[in-house]
XYZ file of C-alpha atoms in Angstrom:
443
model
C 134.841 247.265 158.439
C 138.203 245.645 158.839
C 139.325 244.444 162.258
C 142.596 245.755 163.567
C 145.098 242.775 163.973
C 148.410 244.173 165.408
C 148.774 240.878 167.501
C 148.963 238.693 164.378
C 151.644 240.907 162.866
C 153.695 241.161 165.958
C 153.378 237.498 166.747
C 154.939 236.771 163.247
C 157.846 239.017 164.048
C 158.383 237.464 167.453
C 158.631 234.024 165.886
C 161.668 235.271 164.003
C 163.119 236.611 167.278
C 162.505 233.238 169.010
C 159.719 234.278 171.425
C 156.319 232.828 172.052
C 153.137 233.736 170.087
C 150.864 233.616 173.188
C 153.187 235.840 175.136
C 153.328 238.493 172.558
C 149.526 238.404 171.912
C 149.035 238.930 175.639
C 151.588 241.628 175.587
C 149.872 243.598 172.905
C 146.636 243.326 174.763
C 148.263 244.570 178.019
C 149.835 247.445 176.035
C 146.469 248.331 174.454
C 145.102 248.529 177.878
C 147.729 250.877 179.052
C 147.150 253.040 175.947
C 143.512 253.280 176.938
C 144.399 254.534 180.292
C 146.758 256.980 178.791
C 144.002 258.246 176.514
C 141.504 258.877 179.263
C 142.701 262.378 180.349
C 142.931 263.500 176.667
C 139.341 262.182 176.037
C 137.982 263.896 179.104
C 139.418 267.201 178.092
C 137.936 266.886 174.565
C 134.411 266.074 175.711
C 133.329 269.593 174.744
C 133.743 268.737 171.079
C 131.199 266.775 169.135
C 133.393 263.726 168.282
C 132.090 260.333 167.564
C 134.721 257.977 168.988
C 133.058 254.900 167.408
C 133.236 256.427 163.971
C 136.847 257.441 164.402
C 137.619 253.782 165.623
C 136.059 252.508 162.428
C 138.339 254.550 160.227
C 141.336 253.587 162.293
C 140.390 249.879 162.063
C 140.021 250.122 158.275
C 143.403 251.829 157.876
C 144.944 249.081 160.104
C 143.324 246.354 158.115
C 144.582 247.763 154.831
C 148.156 248.050 156.243
C 147.909 244.424 157.300
C 146.908 243.361 153.806
C 149.856 245.334 152.362
C 152.291 243.825 154.860
C 150.994 240.283 154.005
C 151.468 241.120 150.371
C 155.122 242.218 150.959
C 154.325 245.849 150.170
C 156.199 247.409 153.126
C 156.381 250.914 151.889
C 152.575 251.078 151.304
C 151.961 249.509 154.725
C 154.314 252.069 156.364
C 152.365 254.962 154.738
C 148.991 253.585 155.975
C 150.415 253.055 159.532
C 151.760 256.590 159.611
C 148.267 257.818 158.779
C 146.876 255.740 161.728
C 149.374 257.315 164.135
C 148.786 260.774 162.667
C 145.082 260.439 163.379
C 145.775 258.998 166.891
C 149.303 259.193 168.311
C 148.241 256.695 171.064
C 147.997 253.876 168.697
C 150.749 251.802 170.263
C 150.331 248.689 168.100
C 150.654 250.768 164.939
C 153.743 252.443 166.294
C 155.330 249.112 167.103
C 154.471 247.787 163.562
C 156.085 250.973 162.146
C 159.281 250.276 164.116
C 159.473 246.673 162.854
C 158.855 247.838 159.314
C 161.645 250.428 159.564
C 163.959 247.560 160.622
C 162.870 245.312 157.856
C 163.518 248.140 155.432
C 167.015 248.632 156.764
C 166.263 251.947 158.472
C 167.931 251.114 161.871
C 168.026 254.608 163.340
C 164.349 255.286 162.535
C 163.497 251.907 164.123
C 165.524 252.617 167.232
C 163.963 256.012 167.693
C 160.458 254.652 167.410
C 161.140 251.761 169.816
C 162.595 254.326 172.298
C 159.509 256.583 171.984
C 157.282 253.606 172.747
C 159.387 252.762 175.863
C 159.201 256.424 177.006
C 155.470 256.837 176.467
C 154.036 253.677 177.790
C 154.505 251.145 180.678
C 155.641 248.276 178.279
C 154.663 244.757 179.187
C 157.554 242.218 179.646
C 156.700 240.344 176.365
C 156.762 243.621 174.411
C 159.978 244.680 176.145
C 161.670 241.449 175.063
C 160.691 242.156 171.442
C 161.919 245.766 171.699
C 165.280 244.489 173.034
C 165.567 242.006 170.283
C 165.016 244.596 167.580
C 167.373 247.194 169.298
C 170.067 244.482 169.040
C 169.139 243.685 165.380
C 171.413 245.001 162.706
C 168.234 245.760 160.665
C 169.592 244.567 157.397
C 166.749 244.824 154.769
C 165.440 241.350 154.046
C 164.288 240.715 150.548
C 160.834 239.302 149.748
C 160.731 235.974 148.164
C 160.870 235.659 144.401
C 157.443 235.282 142.861
C 156.284 233.254 139.844
C 152.940 233.147 138.086
C 151.956 230.842 135.180
C 148.729 230.688 133.351
C 147.147 228.881 130.369
C 143.638 229.392 128.872
C 141.318 229.007 125.942
C 139.403 231.689 124.237
C 137.481 232.956 121.268
C 137.635 236.290 119.491
C 135.490 238.028 116.922
C 138.380 239.788 115.284
C 141.777 237.955 115.339
C 143.345 240.096 112.607
C 142.059 243.612 113.790
C 140.148 243.834 110.498
C 138.084 247.058 109.911
C 134.402 247.135 110.619
C 133.610 248.122 107.107
C 134.980 245.885 104.352
C 134.662 248.774 101.797
C 137.101 251.689 102.113
C 135.690 254.927 100.836
C 138.014 257.764 99.613
C 137.431 261.457 99.389
C 135.952 263.052 96.177
C 138.729 263.649 93.691
C 140.802 260.730 94.782
C 142.174 258.375 92.068
C 139.477 255.835 93.034
C 136.253 256.296 94.894
C 136.282 253.167 96.896
C 137.934 249.688 97.209
C 136.954 246.408 98.688
C 139.386 244.949 101.234
C 141.261 241.811 100.208
C 139.791 238.736 102.019
C 142.864 238.417 104.399
C 142.178 241.938 105.756
C 138.459 241.453 106.399
C 137.929 240.869 110.103
C 138.073 237.138 111.047
C 136.937 235.332 114.189
C 138.981 232.522 115.548
C 139.818 230.506 118.674
C 143.071 230.639 120.452
C 145.313 229.259 123.364
C 146.872 231.703 125.732
C 149.904 230.937 127.835
C 152.107 233.194 130.022
C 154.925 232.918 132.528
C 156.045 235.868 134.627
C 158.308 236.308 137.625
C 159.700 239.016 140.068
C 163.063 238.952 141.758
C 163.530 241.351 144.679
C 167.071 242.580 145.112
C 168.232 242.159 148.824
C 170.936 244.890 148.559
C 168.447 247.385 147.229
C 165.242 247.517 149.439
C 162.166 248.256 147.344
C 163.830 247.216 144.083
C 162.953 244.184 141.980
C 163.436 242.763 138.451
C 160.458 241.549 136.458
C 160.170 239.454 133.405
C 157.244 238.024 131.383
C 156.848 235.780 128.401
C 153.306 235.517 126.854
C 151.941 233.973 123.639
C 148.668 233.494 121.853
C 148.231 230.785 119.202
C 145.331 231.020 116.937
C 143.663 227.966 115.474
C 143.600 229.421 111.901
C 144.877 232.966 111.665
C 148.551 232.174 112.306
C 149.786 235.396 110.705
C 148.498 237.026 113.838
C 149.783 234.648 116.403
C 151.271 236.847 119.178
C 154.520 236.418 121.231
C 155.519 239.031 123.762
C 158.679 239.356 125.848
C 158.687 241.869 128.651
C 161.635 242.865 130.830
C 161.438 245.419 133.611
C 162.698 246.905 136.804
C 160.561 248.386 139.588
C 161.640 250.623 142.510
C 159.516 251.812 145.451
C 160.694 254.334 147.963
C 159.214 256.396 150.786
C 159.620 260.104 150.119
C 158.351 263.182 151.989
C 155.663 261.188 153.784
C 154.417 259.479 150.659
C 155.613 256.869 148.173
C 157.628 257.182 144.968
C 157.225 254.359 142.304
C 159.452 254.123 139.328
C 159.251 251.566 136.500
C 161.368 250.902 133.478
C 159.798 248.348 131.084
C 160.781 247.080 127.612
C 158.557 244.958 125.374
C 158.992 243.133 122.103
C 155.979 241.894 120.096
C 156.019 239.383 117.303
C 152.994 238.902 115.062
C 153.342 235.614 113.375
C 156.876 235.474 112.238
C 157.231 239.301 112.105
C 159.202 241.489 114.590
C 156.211 243.824 114.666
C 156.717 246.241 117.575
C 159.286 247.204 120.222
C 158.641 249.719 122.981
C 160.470 251.011 126.098
C 158.536 252.692 128.836
C 159.507 254.786 131.889
C 156.818 255.575 134.410
C 157.033 257.425 137.694
C 154.211 257.810 140.180
C 154.240 259.805 143.438
C 151.554 258.981 146.010
C 150.632 261.310 148.855
C 150.044 259.839 152.347
C 146.810 257.983 152.649
C 143.791 259.753 154.122
C 140.393 258.688 155.437
C 136.958 260.060 154.507
C 134.063 258.273 156.243
C 134.419 254.582 155.085
C 136.843 255.511 152.355
C 140.575 255.019 152.728
C 142.352 256.635 149.892
C 145.508 258.303 148.483
C 146.075 260.616 145.575
C 149.046 261.131 143.375
C 150.593 262.171 140.102
C 151.725 259.819 137.344
C 154.071 260.580 134.414
C 155.220 258.309 131.677
C 157.222 258.301 128.342
C 157.020 255.439 126.002
C 158.979 254.983 122.754
C 157.488 252.873 120.041
C 159.474 251.371 117.153
C 158.048 249.457 114.161
C 160.933 247.524 112.464
C 158.754 246.957 109.302
C 157.601 250.595 109.003
C 159.892 253.100 110.699
C 157.685 255.956 109.523
C 155.438 255.328 112.400
C 157.970 255.309 115.199
C 156.888 257.762 117.893
C 157.190 258.690 121.607
C 154.038 259.020 123.682
C 154.017 261.244 126.804
C 151.285 261.049 129.429
C 150.777 263.154 132.558
C 147.863 261.827 134.669
C 146.288 262.346 138.048
C 146.178 259.283 140.088
C 143.645 258.114 142.720
C 143.417 254.836 144.683
C 140.781 253.943 147.269
C 139.551 251.118 149.437
C 135.931 251.114 150.263
C 135.442 248.943 153.332
C 136.947 245.481 153.426
C 135.908 244.256 149.883
C 135.904 247.025 147.261
C 138.744 248.907 145.720
C 139.468 251.224 142.806
C 142.383 252.718 140.986
C 142.099 255.678 138.582
C 144.491 257.434 136.224
C 143.401 260.250 133.922
C 145.206 263.067 132.118
C 146.579 264.579 128.830
C 148.572 262.615 126.295
C 150.874 263.590 123.359
C 152.087 261.267 120.592
C 155.157 262.789 118.949
C 156.455 261.199 115.720
C 160.116 260.632 115.075
C 159.810 261.230 111.323
C 157.320 262.950 108.984
C 154.421 260.615 109.943
C 150.979 261.428 108.199
C 149.021 263.691 110.385
C 152.024 264.861 112.602
C 151.798 265.150 116.254
C 148.685 263.699 117.986
C 147.252 265.289 121.148
C 144.500 264.030 123.429
C 143.877 262.284 126.768
C 143.935 258.889 128.307
C 141.920 257.410 131.252
C 142.175 254.160 133.062
C 139.781 252.803 135.752
C 140.173 249.589 137.629
C 137.634 248.252 140.104
C 137.927 245.186 142.344
C 135.492 243.372 144.620
C 136.271 240.466 146.983
C 133.363 237.935 146.938
C 132.885 235.144 149.467
C 134.354 232.787 146.834
C 136.620 234.603 144.435
C 137.430 238.043 143.144
C 135.673 240.195 140.610
C 137.807 242.703 138.654
C 136.670 245.267 135.979
C 139.005 247.530 133.884
C 137.739 250.462 131.717
C 139.965 252.348 129.474
C 139.628 255.283 127.017
C 142.276 257.108 124.911
C 141.624 259.831 122.425
C 144.285 261.151 120.068
C 143.847 263.802 117.286
C 146.229 264.560 114.565
C 147.541 268.084 114.199
C 147.515 267.933 110.317
C 145.679 266.337 107.402
C 146.455 262.606 107.182
C 146.592 262.020 103.321
C 145.231 264.783 101.147
C 145.354 262.591 97.929
C 143.057 259.857 99.193
C 141.292 261.450 102.121
C 141.213 265.020 101.167
C 141.189 267.452 104.169
C 140.248 264.845 106.819
C 142.325 264.850 109.953
C 142.525 261.628 111.911
C 140.512 261.587 115.178
C 140.737 258.325 117.007
C 139.107 257.002 120.207
C 139.972 253.740 121.740
C 137.622 252.337 124.242
C 137.981 248.897 126.018
C 136.344 247.132 128.908
C 137.036 243.732 130.502
C 135.441 241.848 133.455
C 137.281 238.957 135.084
C 136.139 236.505 137.840
C 138.780 234.476 139.591
C 138.042 231.626 141.980
C 140.716 230.173 144.140
C 141.282 226.416 143.987
C 143.780 224.326 145.931
C 147.574 224.151 145.891
C 148.109 227.739 144.677
C 145.826 227.239 141.675
C 142.927 229.403 140.672
C 140.306 229.374 137.808
C 139.413 232.513 135.863
C 136.742 233.623 133.369
C 137.028 236.761 131.397
C 134.993 238.805 128.893
C 136.424 241.824 127.110
C 135.424 244.375 124.469
C 137.471 246.815 122.436
C 136.105 249.455 120.084
C 138.311 251.788 117.893
C 136.443 254.628 116.385
C 138.334 256.620 113.829
C 137.463 259.462 111.320
C 139.077 257.314 108.675
C 136.920 254.189 108.551
C 139.950 252.024 107.393
C 141.156 252.344 111.016
C 137.935 251.530 112.853
C 137.260 248.033 114.292
C 135.587 246.138 117.066
C 136.926 243.073 118.856
C 135.089 240.908 121.368
C 136.598 238.138 123.358
C 135.787 235.423 125.949
C 138.265 233.194 127.670
C 138.802 230.884 130.575
C 141.787 229.176 132.144
C 143.980 228.261 135.070
C 146.583 230.311 137.004
C 149.298 229.017 139.276
C 151.124 231.244 141.720
C 154.191 230.726 143.842
């Protein structure tokens, strides 16, 4: 279980205010002692109930540890939600209440910060070191400070079994009565293995005047050794906004992508996604939160506008931390793919599911991602060549990535991935296996 570390958090804040780290650490310890004395009458009156204080403390410690991780990562809204859960479970958690007041100030919520600090002064006999900190923050204008911009660069080498997304079957079979019974694929359309070089550069720029808002950009490319017609270049631009709302968190994203295959402007898409997370809760050793995710993505294909469409997804969301090392993130729900024109097969309906798992190892991090999406056409795809067949497509993919930190912000990764597309029309079924390794630099 995670160890609660309010002293380290408050010490960092005191350094900004010009105080001493040792003084604030001793002050937090003294305040915790006062809290313990304040809790004694309440605990005595509750002895008739079968409560396990040690178990409750384990949950509180884990919530506090997760809040510390979120604060260190610059996710103030998420840390605030976790700390609120700590205080809801135990209103006498003075360290958590002090961290909440500091977070309010960092987020520009001066009135909420002042109210919380005043409540702490009213409820406890505050040590002199803590009182100095409270006075400093009461005099603070509480202008939201922006997190530093971030930058991530990576380069890697890999190999794939199917660089051109070629069908698993090189012979296309048509329905009885079609003009031809079957046709072999041309050599350039048969699946081809190849090696590649991957490179990417991405950054995030928080906007100081808009707390919780940041601009994102990413440029990625894959250069094949032989199949250059399928070299990939991707440009991504986006904006992300996170806000506290009704005790939970509201996340909004607007993302635009452009994909070039070889020299072709192959695909453009624009995606809006919103997720509302309820306040975190604890269940035994599990610290979790649930939510609802909705998205709408418009796809455009400059070379074949017949397949332009909008995909709408509505998914339940669940995020959990299991102890100090393991975490998971799940999205699952129905999906609709609505064509802009008279696309073969018409509207598609189905579902999508996404599961991410993470585990912190003594040396490195292990991440696994599992995805599945199924879409079924409402009508017949092509009665001339495929008869009465409607297209039923299931996309399954899995990836496993191991990252080892090196020195000076560098890390080394190794990744394996598998994607399988199963389709009622064999022309659209394919399998792709990949392995890669590379270096990542983070600022």
